[in-house]
Coordinates of C-alpha atoms and ligand atoms in Angstrom, one line a residue:
X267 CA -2.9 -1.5 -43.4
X268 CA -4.4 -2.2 -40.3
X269 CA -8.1 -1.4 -39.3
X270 CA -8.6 0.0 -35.9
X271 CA -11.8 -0.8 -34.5
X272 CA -14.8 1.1 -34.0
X273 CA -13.0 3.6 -32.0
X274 CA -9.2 3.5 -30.5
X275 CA -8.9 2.9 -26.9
X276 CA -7.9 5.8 -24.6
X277 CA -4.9 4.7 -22.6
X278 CA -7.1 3.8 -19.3
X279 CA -8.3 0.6 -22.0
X280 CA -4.0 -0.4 -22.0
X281 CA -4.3 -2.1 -18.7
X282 CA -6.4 -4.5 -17.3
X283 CA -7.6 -2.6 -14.4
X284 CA -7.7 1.0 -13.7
X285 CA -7.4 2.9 -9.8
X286 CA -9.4 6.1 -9.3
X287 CA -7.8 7.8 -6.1
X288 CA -10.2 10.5 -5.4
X289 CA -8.2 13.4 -3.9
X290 CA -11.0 15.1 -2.7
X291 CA -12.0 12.9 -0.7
X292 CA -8.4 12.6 1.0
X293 CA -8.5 16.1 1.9
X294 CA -12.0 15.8 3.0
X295 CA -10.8 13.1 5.6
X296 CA -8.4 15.3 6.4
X297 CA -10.4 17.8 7.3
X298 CA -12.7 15.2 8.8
X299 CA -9.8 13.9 11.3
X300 CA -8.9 17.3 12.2
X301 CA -12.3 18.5 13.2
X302 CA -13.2 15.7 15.3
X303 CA -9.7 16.4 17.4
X304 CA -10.5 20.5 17.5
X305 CA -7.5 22.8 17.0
X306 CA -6.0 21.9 20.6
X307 CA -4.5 19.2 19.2
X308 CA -2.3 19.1 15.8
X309 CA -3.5 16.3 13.2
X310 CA -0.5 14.7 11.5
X311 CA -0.6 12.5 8.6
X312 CA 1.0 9.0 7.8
X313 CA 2.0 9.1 4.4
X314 CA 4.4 6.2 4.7
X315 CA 4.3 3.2 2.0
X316 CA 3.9 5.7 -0.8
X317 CA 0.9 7.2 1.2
X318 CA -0.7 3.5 1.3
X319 CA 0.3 2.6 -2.3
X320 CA -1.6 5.7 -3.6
X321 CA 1.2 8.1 -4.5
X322 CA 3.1 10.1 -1.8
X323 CA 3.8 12.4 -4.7
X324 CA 0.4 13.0 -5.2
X325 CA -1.2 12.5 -1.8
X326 CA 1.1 14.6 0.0
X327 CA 0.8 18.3 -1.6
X328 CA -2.9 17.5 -1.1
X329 CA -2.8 16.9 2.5
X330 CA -0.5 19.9 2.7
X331 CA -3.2 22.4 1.0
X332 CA -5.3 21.0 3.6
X333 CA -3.7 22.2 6.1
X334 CA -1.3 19.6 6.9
X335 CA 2.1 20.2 8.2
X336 CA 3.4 16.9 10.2
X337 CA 3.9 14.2 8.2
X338 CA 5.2 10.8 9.3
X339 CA 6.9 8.1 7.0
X340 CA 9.1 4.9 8.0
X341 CA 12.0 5.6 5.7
X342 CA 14.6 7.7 5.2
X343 CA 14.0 7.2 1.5
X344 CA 10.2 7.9 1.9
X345 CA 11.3 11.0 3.5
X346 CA 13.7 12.5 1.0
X347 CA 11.1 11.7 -1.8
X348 CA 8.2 13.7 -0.1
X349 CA 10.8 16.6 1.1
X350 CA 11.1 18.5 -2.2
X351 CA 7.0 18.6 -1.7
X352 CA 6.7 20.5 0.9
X353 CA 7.9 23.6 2.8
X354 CA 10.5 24.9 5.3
X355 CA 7.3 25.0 8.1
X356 CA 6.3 21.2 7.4
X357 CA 8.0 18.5 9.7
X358 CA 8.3 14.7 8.7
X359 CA 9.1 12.0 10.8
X360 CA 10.9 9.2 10.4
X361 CA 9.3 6.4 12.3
X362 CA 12.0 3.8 12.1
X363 CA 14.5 6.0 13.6
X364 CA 17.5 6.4 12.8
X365 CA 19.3 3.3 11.1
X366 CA 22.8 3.6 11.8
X367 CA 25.2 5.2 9.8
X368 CA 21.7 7.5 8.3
X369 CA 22.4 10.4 10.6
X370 CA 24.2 12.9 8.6
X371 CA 21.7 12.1 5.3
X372 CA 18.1 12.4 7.7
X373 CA 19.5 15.9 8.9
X374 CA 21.1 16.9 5.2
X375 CA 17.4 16.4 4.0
X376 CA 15.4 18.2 6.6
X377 CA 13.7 14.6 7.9
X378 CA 13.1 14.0 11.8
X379 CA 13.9 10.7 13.3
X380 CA 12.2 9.1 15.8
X381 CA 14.8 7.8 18.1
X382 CA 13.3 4.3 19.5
X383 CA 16.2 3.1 21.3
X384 CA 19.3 4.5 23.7
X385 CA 21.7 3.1 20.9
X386 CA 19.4 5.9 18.3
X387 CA 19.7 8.9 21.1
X388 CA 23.3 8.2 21.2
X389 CA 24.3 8.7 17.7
X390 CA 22.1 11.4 17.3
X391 CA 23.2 13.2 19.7
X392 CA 26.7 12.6 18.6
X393 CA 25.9 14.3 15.5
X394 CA 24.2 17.2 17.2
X395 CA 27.9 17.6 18.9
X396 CA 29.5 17.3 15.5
X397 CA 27.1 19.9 14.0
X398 CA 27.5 21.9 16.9
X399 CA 24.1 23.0 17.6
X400 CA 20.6 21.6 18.9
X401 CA 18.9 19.0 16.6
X402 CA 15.4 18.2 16.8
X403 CA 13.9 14.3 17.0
X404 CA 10.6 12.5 18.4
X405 CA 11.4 10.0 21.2
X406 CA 8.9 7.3 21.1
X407 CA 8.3 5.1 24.4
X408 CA 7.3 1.0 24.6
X409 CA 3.9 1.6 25.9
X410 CA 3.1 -2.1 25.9
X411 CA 3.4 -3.0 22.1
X412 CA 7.3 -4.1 21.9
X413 CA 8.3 -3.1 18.7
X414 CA 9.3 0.2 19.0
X415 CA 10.5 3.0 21.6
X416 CA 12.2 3.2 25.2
X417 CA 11.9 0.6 27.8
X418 CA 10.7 1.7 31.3
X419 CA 14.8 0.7 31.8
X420 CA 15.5 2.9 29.4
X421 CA 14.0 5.8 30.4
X422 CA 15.4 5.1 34.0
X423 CA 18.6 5.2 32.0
X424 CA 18.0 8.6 30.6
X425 CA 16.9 10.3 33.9
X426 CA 19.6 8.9 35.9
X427 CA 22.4 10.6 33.5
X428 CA 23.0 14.1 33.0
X429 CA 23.3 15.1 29.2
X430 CA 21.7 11.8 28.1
X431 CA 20.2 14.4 26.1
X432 CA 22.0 16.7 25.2
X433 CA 22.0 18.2 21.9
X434 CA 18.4 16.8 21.2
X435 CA 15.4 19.1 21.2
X436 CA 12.4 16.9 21.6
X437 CA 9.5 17.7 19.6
X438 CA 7.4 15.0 20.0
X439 CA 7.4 12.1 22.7
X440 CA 4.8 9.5 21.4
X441 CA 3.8 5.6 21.6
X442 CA 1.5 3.5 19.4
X443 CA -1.5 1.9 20.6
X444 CA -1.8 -2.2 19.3
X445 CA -5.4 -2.4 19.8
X446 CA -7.3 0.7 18.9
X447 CA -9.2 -1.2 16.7
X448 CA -10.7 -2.6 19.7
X449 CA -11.8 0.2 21.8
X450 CA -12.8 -2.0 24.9
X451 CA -9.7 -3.7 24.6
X452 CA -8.1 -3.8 28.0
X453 CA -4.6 -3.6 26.7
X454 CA -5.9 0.5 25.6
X455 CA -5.9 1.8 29.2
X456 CA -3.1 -0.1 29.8
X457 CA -0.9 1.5 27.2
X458 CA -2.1 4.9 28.0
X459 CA -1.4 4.5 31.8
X460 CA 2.2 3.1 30.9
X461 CA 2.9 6.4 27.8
X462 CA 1.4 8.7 30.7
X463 CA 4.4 7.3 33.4
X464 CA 7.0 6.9 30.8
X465 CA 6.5 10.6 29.5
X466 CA 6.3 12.0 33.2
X467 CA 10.3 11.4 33.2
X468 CA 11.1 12.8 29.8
X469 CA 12.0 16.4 29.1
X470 CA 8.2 18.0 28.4
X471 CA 7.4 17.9 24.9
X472 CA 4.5 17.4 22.9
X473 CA 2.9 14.1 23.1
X474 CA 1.1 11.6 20.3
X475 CA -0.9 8.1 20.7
X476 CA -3.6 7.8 18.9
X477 CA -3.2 6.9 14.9
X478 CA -6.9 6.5 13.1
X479 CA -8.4 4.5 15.2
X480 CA -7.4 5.7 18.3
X481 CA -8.6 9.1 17.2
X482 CA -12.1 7.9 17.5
X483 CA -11.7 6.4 21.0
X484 CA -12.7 10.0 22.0
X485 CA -10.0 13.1 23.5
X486 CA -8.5 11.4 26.4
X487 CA -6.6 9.5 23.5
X488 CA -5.4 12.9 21.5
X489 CA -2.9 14.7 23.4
X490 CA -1.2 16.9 21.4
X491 CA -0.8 15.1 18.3
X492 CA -2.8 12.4 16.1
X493 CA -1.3 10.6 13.0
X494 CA -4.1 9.2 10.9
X495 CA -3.0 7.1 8.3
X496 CA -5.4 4.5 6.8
X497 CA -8.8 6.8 8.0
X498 CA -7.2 9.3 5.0
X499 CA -7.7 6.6 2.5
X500 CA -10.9 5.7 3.1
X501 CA -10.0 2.5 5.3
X502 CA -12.6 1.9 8.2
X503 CA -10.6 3.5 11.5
X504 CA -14.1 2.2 13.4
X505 CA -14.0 -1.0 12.7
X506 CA -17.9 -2.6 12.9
X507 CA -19.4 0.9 12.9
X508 CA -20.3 2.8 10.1
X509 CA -17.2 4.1 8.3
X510 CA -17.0 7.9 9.0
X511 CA -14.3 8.2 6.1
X512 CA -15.5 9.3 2.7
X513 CA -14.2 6.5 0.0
X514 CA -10.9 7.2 -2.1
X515 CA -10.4 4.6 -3.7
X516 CA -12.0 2.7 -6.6
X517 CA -10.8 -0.4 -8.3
X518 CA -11.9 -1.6 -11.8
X519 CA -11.3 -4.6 -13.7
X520 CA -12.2 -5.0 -17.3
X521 CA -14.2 -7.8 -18.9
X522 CA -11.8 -9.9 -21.7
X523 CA -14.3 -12.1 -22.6
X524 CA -17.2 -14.3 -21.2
X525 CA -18.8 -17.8 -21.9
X526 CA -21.4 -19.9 -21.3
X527 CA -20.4 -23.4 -19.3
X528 CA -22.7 -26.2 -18.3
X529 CA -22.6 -27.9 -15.7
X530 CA -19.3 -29.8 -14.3
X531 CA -17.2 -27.8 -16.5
X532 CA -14.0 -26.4 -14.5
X533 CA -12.8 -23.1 -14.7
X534 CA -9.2 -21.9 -13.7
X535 CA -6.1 -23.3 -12.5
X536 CA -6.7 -26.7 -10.5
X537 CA -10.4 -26.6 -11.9
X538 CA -10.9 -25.4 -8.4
X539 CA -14.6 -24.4 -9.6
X540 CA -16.8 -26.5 -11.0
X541 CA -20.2 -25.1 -12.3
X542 CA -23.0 -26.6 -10.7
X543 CA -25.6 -25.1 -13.4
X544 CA -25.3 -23.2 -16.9
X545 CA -23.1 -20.1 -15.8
X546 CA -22.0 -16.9 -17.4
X547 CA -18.2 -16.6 -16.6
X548 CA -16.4 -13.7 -17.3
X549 CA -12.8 -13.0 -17.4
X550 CA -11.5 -10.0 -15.6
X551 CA -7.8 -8.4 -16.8
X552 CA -6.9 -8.2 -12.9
X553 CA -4.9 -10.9 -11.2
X554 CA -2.4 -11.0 -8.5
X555 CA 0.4 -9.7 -10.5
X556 CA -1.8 -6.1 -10.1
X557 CA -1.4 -6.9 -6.1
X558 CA -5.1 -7.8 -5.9
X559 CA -4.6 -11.1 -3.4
X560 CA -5.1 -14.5 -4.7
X561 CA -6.4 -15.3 -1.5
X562 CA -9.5 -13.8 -2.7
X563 CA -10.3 -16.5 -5.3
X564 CA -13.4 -18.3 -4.5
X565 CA -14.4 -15.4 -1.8
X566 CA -14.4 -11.8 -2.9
X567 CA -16.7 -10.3 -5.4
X568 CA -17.3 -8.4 -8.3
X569 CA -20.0 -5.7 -8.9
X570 CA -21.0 -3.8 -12.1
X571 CA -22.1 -0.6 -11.1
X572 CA -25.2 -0.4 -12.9
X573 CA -26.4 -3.2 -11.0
X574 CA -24.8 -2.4 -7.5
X575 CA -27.3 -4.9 -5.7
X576 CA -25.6 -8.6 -7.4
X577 CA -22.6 -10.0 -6.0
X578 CA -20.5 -11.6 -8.4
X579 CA -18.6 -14.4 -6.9
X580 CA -15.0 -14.5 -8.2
X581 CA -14.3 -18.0 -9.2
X582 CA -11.8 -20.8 -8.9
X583 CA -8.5 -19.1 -8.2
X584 CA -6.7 -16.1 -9.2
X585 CA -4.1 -16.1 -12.0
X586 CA -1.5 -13.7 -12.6
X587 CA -2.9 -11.5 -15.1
X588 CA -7.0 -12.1 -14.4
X589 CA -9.6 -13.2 -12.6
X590 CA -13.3 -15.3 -13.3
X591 CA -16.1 -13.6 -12.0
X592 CA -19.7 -15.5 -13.0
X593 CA -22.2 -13.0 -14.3
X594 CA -25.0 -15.6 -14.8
X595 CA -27.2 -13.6 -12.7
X596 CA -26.9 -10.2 -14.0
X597 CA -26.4 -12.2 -18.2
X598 CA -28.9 -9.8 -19.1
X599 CA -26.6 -6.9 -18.4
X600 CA -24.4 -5.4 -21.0
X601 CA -20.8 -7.2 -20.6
X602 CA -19.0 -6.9 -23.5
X603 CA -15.2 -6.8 -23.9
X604 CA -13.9 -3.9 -22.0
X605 CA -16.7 -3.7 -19.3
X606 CA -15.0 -2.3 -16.2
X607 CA -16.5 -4.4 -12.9
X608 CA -15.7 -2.8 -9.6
X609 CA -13.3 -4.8 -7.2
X610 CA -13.3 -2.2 -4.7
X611 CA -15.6 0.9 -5.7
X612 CA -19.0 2.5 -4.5
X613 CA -20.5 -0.6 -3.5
X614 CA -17.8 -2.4 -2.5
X615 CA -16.0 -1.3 0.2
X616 CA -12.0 -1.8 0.9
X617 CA -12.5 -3.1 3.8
X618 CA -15.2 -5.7 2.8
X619 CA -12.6 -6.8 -0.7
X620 CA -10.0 -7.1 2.1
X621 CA -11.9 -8.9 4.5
X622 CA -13.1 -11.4 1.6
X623 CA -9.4 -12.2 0.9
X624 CA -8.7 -12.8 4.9
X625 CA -6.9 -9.5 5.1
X626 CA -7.2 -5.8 5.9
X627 CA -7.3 -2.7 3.8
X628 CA -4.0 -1.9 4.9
X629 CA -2.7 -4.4 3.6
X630 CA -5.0 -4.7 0.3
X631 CA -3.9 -0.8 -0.4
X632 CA -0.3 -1.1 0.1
X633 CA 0.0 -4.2 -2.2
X634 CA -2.1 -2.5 -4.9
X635 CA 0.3 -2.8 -7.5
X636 CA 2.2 -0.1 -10.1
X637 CA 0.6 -2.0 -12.8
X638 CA -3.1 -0.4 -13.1
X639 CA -4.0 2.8 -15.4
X640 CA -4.0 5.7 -12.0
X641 CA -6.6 8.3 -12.5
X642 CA -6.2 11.3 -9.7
X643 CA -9.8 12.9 -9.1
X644 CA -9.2 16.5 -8.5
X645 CA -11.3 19.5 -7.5
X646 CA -11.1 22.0 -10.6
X647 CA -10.8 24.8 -7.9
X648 CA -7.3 22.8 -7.3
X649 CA -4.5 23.8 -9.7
X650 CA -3.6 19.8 -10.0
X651 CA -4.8 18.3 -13.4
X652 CA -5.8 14.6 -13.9
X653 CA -3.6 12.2 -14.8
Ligands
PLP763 C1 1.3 3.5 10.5 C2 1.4 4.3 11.8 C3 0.5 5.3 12.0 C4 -0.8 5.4 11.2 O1 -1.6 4.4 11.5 P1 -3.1 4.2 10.9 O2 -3.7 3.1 11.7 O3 -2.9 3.9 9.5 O4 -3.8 5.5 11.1 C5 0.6 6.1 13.1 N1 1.7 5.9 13.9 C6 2.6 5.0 13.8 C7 3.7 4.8 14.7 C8 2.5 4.1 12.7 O5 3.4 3.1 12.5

């Protein structure tokens, strides 16, 4: 018979690293986002990607207790999945428009394209004609990114012919600002200047520009409609300004084992770390197969919570399955097998893990991996359990 040790392992000890998205705190951002815009103006939420890799399914009934009812994905497929979640009075947009041939199955399940192009309007209109009655979509203008929306041609286009609209009851006309994140940017005024023309010859509808970050560049950027997305998952929307978000998200790794090394012994693959002294190394049961970047090996940090002030320099590169972190400094600490180090956590910002591995939250959120044990924080006053 086998013996079990001291005492089994809850499930959170089967993986290497565990993710605490704190739901709270997403509705709290919410709530945040929506205040700073005051009730003129109606605060969306992106919940595309899965809601940033955190769980639409999750995320979204959340956001809609808060007081949510626009959301906007990129999908059709991330549409459907978060339809069934909410009600007849919420809207979703599909930011990628209608794909062709997706018509029929964006109106069968309730979802609201964003028709980007005169090629979109068309087809959507021509299934308002076969449905024989009005059908609502967002038209979204080039403002000066060139990736998505109508063309100052196109528009012209639009105006010029009667019924180039027919059938489509516009509920939103909106653009997307590429450099909110740089509120001095001169490219800001320009886009707004150029969403401002462009909407002057659409039929009147509500307007949107401003995602997170543009939200913080103040109410001339509001209009009628924001759609935070990142800001709601803790991600900086101020970037070099204290983050206004709450956190939502904490990573943890767990220890495996650690060792003692002298000096000029290697560690990892291509003994791309060498100890210069007697080092502590420990391994961590996170590696790039959970999505955390291997670009992050020899920059980004761990930190045990108890003592939040040391850095602990991940080592050499990152493998698949872990990661070397060297603890000589904090050896005193207690690190036995099963230790969880923080990645990302109270002391560690997202942003700062993603700017270590030459990326962004956005990025280092949406490639979290399915691999990690998920714990949901919930208020109890909420009837979701944990999970
Ligand atoms: C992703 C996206 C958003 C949300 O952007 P954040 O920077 O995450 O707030 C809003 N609008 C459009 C068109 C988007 O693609």
């Amino acid at each position: 018979m086998l013996t079990a040790d001291p005492m089994p392992a809850a499930p959170s000890a089967w993986t290497g690293g565990i993710l605490t998205i704190d739901l709270d705190a997403v509705a709290a951002n919410y709530r945040i986002l929506r205040d700073r815009v005051g009730p003129r103006t109606i605060c969306g939420a992106a919940v595309k990607a899965d809601a940033y890799g955190l769980g639409a399914a999750r995320i979204v009934p959340v956001l809609a207790e808060a007081g949510c009812h626009t959301f906007f994905v990129a999908h059709l497929a991330e549409g459907a999945a978060i339809r069934p979640l909410l009600g007849t009075d919420a809207t979703i947009f599909v930011l990628n428009g209608a794909m062709p041939g997706t018509e029929a199955a964006l109106h069968e399940h309730g979802l609201v394209p964003v028709l980007n192009s005169l090629e979109q309007i068309a087809r959507w209109r021509d299934l308002a004609r076969q449905a024989g009655r009005d059908l609502p979509a967002a038209l979204q203008v080039d403002s000066g990114m060139s990736r998505f929306g109508l063309s100052d041609a196109d528009v012209d286009a639009l105006a010029a012919r009667d019924g180039s609209l027919a059938g489509i009851t516009p509920l939103l006309v909106m653009s997307h600002l590429a450099c909110a994140d740089e509120p001095a940017h001169p490219a800001n005024h320009a886009q707004r200047a150029a969403f401002l023309r462009l909407r002057a010859r659409l039929p009147a509808a509500p307007a949107s520009l401003a995602a997170s970050s543009g939200l913080f560049m103040g109410s001339d950027w509001h209009f009628d409609m924001v759609r935070p997305g990142a800001a709601l998952y803790g991600i900086n929307p101020t970037p070099g300004w204290p983050n206004p978000m709450q956190p939502v998200v904490r990573l943890q790794a767990r220890i495996v084992q650690t060792r003692w090394i002298g000096p000029g012994t290697a560690v990892g693959y291509g003994a791309a770390f060498i100890a210069d002294r007697p080092s502590r190394i420990a391994t961590l049961a996170v590696g790039y197969g959970d999505g955390f970047p291997r670009a992050a090996g020899g920059h980004g940090h761990a930190v045990l919570p108890e003592r939040p002030a040391a850095k602990l320099p991940i080592i050499g590169r990152i493998s698949m399955d872990c990661l070397a972190v060297d603890v000589t400094d904090i050896s005193d600490a207690p690190l036995d097998a099963g230790t969880a180090l923080d990645l990302i956590g109270p002391h560690h910002s997202i942003d700062s893990a993603a700017a270590a591995a030459g990326t962004i939250g956005y990025e280092l959120l949406t490639g979290l991996g399915a691999r990690y044990h998920r714990l949901y924080r919930d208020d109890r006053s909420r009837k979701g359990c944990n999970g």
